[in-house]
Every structure is written in structure tokens, then in C-alpha cells.
JSON list of C-alpha atoms in Angstrom, two decimals:
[
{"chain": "L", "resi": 274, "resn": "UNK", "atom": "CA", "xyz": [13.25, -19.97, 4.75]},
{"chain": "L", "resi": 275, "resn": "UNK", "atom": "CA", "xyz": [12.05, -16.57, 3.02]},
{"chain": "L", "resi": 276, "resn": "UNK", "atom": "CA", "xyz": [8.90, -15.06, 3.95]},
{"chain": "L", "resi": 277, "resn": "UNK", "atom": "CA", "xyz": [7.31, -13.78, 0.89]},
{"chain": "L", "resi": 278, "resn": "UNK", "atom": "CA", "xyz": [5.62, -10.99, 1.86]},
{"chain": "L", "resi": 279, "resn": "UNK", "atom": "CA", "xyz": [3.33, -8.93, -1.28]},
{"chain": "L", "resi": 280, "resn": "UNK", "atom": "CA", "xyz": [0.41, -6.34, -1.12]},
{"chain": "L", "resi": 281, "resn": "UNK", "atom": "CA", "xyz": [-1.78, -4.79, -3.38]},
{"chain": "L", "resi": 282, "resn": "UNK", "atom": "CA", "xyz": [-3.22, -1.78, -3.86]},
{"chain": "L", "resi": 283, "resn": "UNK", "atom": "CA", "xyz": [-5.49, -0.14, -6.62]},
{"chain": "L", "resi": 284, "resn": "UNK", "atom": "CA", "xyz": [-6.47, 3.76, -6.54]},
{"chain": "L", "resi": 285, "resn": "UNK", "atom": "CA", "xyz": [-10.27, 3.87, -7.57]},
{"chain": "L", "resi": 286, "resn": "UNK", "atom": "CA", "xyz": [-11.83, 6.96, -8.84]},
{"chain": "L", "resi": 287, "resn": "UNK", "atom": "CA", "xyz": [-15.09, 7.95, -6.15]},
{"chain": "L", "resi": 288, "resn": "UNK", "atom": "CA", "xyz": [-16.85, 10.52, -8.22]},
{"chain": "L", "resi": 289, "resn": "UNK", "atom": "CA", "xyz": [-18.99, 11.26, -5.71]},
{"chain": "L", "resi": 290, "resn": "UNK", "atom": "CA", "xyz": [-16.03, 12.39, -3.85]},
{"chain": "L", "resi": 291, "resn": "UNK", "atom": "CA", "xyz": [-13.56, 13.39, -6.50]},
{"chain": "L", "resi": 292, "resn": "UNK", "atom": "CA", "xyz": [-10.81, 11.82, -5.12]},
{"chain": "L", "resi": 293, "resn": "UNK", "atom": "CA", "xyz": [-9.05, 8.94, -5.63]},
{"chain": "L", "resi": 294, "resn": "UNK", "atom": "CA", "xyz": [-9.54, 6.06, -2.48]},
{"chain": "L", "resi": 295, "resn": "UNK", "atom": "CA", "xyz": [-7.09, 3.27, -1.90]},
{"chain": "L", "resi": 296, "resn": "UNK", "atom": "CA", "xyz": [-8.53, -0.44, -2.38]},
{"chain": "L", "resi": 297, "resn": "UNK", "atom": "CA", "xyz": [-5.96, -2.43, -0.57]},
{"chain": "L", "resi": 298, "resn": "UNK", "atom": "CA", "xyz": [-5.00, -6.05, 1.80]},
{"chain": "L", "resi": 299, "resn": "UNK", "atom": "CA", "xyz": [-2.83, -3.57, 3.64]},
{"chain": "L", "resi": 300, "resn": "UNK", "atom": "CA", "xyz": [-4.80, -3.07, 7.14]},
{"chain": "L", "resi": 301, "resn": "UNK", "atom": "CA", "xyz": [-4.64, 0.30, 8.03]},
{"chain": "L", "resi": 302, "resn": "UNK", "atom": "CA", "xyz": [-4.69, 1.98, 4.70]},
{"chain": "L", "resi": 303, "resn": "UNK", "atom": "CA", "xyz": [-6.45, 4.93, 3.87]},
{"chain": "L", "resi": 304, "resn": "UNK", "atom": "CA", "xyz": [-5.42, 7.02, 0.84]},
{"chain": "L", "resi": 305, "resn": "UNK", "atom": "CA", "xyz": [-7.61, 9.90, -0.32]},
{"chain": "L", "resi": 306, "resn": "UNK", "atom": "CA", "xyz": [-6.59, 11.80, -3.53]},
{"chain": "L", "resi": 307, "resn": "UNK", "atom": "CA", "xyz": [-7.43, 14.45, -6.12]},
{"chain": "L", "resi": 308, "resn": "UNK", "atom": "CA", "xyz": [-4.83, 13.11, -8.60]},
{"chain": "L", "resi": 309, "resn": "UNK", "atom": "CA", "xyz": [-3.46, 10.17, -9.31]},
{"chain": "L", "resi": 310, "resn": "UNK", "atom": "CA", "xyz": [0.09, 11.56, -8.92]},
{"chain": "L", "resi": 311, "resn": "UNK", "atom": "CA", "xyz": [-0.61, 12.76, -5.74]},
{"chain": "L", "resi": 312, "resn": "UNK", "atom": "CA", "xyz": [-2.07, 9.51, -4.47]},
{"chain": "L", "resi": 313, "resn": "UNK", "atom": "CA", "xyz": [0.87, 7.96, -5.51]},
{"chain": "L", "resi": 314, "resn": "UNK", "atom": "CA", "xyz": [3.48, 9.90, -3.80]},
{"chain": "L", "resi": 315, "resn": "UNK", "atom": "CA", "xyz": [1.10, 9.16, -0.38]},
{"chain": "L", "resi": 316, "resn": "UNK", "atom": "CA", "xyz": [1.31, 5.48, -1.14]},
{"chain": "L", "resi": 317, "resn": "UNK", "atom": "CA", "xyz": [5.12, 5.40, -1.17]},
{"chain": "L", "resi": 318, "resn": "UNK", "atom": "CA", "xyz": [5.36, 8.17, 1.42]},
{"chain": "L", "resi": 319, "resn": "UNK", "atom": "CA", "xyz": [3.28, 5.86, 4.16]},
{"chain": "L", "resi": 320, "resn": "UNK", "atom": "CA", "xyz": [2.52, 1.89, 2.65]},
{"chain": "L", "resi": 321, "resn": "UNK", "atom": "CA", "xyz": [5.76, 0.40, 3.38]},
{"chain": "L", "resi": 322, "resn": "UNK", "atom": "CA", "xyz": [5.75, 1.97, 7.05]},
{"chain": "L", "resi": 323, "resn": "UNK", "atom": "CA", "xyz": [1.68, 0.76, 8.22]},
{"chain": "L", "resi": 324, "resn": "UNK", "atom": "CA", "xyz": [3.11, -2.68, 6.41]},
{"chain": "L", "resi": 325, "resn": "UNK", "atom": "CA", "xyz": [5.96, -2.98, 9.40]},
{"chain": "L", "resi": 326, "resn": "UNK", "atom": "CA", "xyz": [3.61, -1.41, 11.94]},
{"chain": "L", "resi": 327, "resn": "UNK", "atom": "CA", "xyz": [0.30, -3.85, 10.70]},
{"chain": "L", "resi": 328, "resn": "UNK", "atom": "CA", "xyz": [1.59, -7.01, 9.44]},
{"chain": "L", "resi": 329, "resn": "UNK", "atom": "CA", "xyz": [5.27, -7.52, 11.09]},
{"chain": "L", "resi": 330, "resn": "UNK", "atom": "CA", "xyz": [5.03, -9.38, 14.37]},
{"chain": "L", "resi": 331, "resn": "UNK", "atom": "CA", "xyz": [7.78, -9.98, 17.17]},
{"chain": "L", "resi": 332, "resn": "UNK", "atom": "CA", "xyz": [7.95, -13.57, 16.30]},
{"chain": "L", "resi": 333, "resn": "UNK", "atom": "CA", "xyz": [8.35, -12.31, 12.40]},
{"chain": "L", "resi": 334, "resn": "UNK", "atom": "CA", "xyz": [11.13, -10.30, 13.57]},
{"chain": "L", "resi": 335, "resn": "UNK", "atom": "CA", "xyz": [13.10, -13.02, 15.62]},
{"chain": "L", "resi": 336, "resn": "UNK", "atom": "CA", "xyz": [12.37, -15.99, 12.73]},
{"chain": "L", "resi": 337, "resn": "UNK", "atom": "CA", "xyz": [13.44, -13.77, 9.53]},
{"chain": "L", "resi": 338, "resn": "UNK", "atom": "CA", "xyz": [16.27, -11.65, 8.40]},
{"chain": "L", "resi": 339, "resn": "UNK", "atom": "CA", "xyz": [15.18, -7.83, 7.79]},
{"chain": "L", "resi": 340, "resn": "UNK", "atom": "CA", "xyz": [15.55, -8.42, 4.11]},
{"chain": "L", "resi": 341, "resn": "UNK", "atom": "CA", "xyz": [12.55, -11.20, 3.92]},
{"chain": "L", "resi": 342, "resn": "UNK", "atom": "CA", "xyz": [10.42, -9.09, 6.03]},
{"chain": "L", "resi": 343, "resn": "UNK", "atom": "CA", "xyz": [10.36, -6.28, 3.12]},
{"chain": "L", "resi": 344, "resn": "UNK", "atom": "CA", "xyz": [7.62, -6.32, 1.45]},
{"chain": "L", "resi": 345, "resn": "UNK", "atom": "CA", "xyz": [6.66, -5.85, -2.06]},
{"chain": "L", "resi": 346, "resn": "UNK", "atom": "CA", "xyz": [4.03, -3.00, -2.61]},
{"chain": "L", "resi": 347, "resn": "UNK", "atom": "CA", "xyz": [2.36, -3.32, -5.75]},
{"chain": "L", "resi": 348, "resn": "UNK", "atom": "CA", "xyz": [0.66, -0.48, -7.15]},
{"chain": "L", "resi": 349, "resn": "UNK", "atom": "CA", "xyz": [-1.96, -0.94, -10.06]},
{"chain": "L", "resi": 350, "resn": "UNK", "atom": "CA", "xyz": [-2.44, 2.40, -11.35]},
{"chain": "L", "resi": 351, "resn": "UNK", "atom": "CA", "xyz": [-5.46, 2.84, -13.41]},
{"chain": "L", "resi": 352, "resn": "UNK", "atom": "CA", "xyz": [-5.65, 2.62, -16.98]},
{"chain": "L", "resi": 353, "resn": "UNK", "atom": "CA", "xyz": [-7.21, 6.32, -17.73]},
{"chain": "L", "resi": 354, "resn": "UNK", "atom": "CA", "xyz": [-7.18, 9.19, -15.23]},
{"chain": "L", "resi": 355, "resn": "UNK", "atom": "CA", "xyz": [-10.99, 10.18, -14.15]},
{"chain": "L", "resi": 356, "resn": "UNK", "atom": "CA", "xyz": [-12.83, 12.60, -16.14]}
]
């Protein structure tokens, strides 16, 4: 049996901060940004690796084949950039 396996994870604009801050069910992750481009390239540099380190458990590991334990990461990049 598969083990679908998704996250989610939107890049909101903190004006206060100028930088764009990850809004995600992946425990663990903390993105900040001052592009979207650059939050982006964070995301797929370091997501897929806290997934397996977070959410992956030894009984995961010993019930599934490696291919049902990759997850999909689904990035919803904003509509507009931030002023």
C-alpha cells in the first residue's frame, strides 16, 4: 500500500520585515527571504531533506518502499511579488 505523502508551503510577504517567511505543515521549516526567487531556491535546497528528517519514521522506513516515502512539496508562489 502507497503512503501518500504531500506538503504545502506558501511564501508570505512580512513587510515589517521585508522578507518573504515560509507558511508551511512541514515541522521544522523556516524560510526567510528578500525575493521570491531566492526563497525558492532555499525551499528546494532544504524542504525535501527536514521532510525525511521530521516526518519519516523507522517504522515508515521498514513498511514502505523509498519511492512512497517521497514526498510531494508543493509550492504556492504568490500571485504578485511585494511592493
Amino acid at each position: 500500500m502507497a503512503m501518500a505523502r504531500s506538503y504545502t508551503v506558501k511564501a508570505i510577504w512580512d513587510a515589517d520585515a521585508s522578507v518573504w517567511v515560509a507558511d508551511s505543515d512541514i515541522e521544522g521549516l523556516h524560510i526567510e527571504a528578500p525575493t521570491i526567487d531566492e526563497f525558492e531556491a532555499v525551499l528546494h535546497e532544504v524542504a525535501a531533506e527536514i521532510v525525511a528528517a521530521d516526518h519519516v519514521t523507522d517504522a515508515d522506513l521498514d513498511r514502505f518502499a523509498a519511492r512512497d516515502l517521497i514526498p510531494a512539496i508543493i509550492f504556492v508562489r504568490p500571485e504578485r511579488e511585494a511592493a
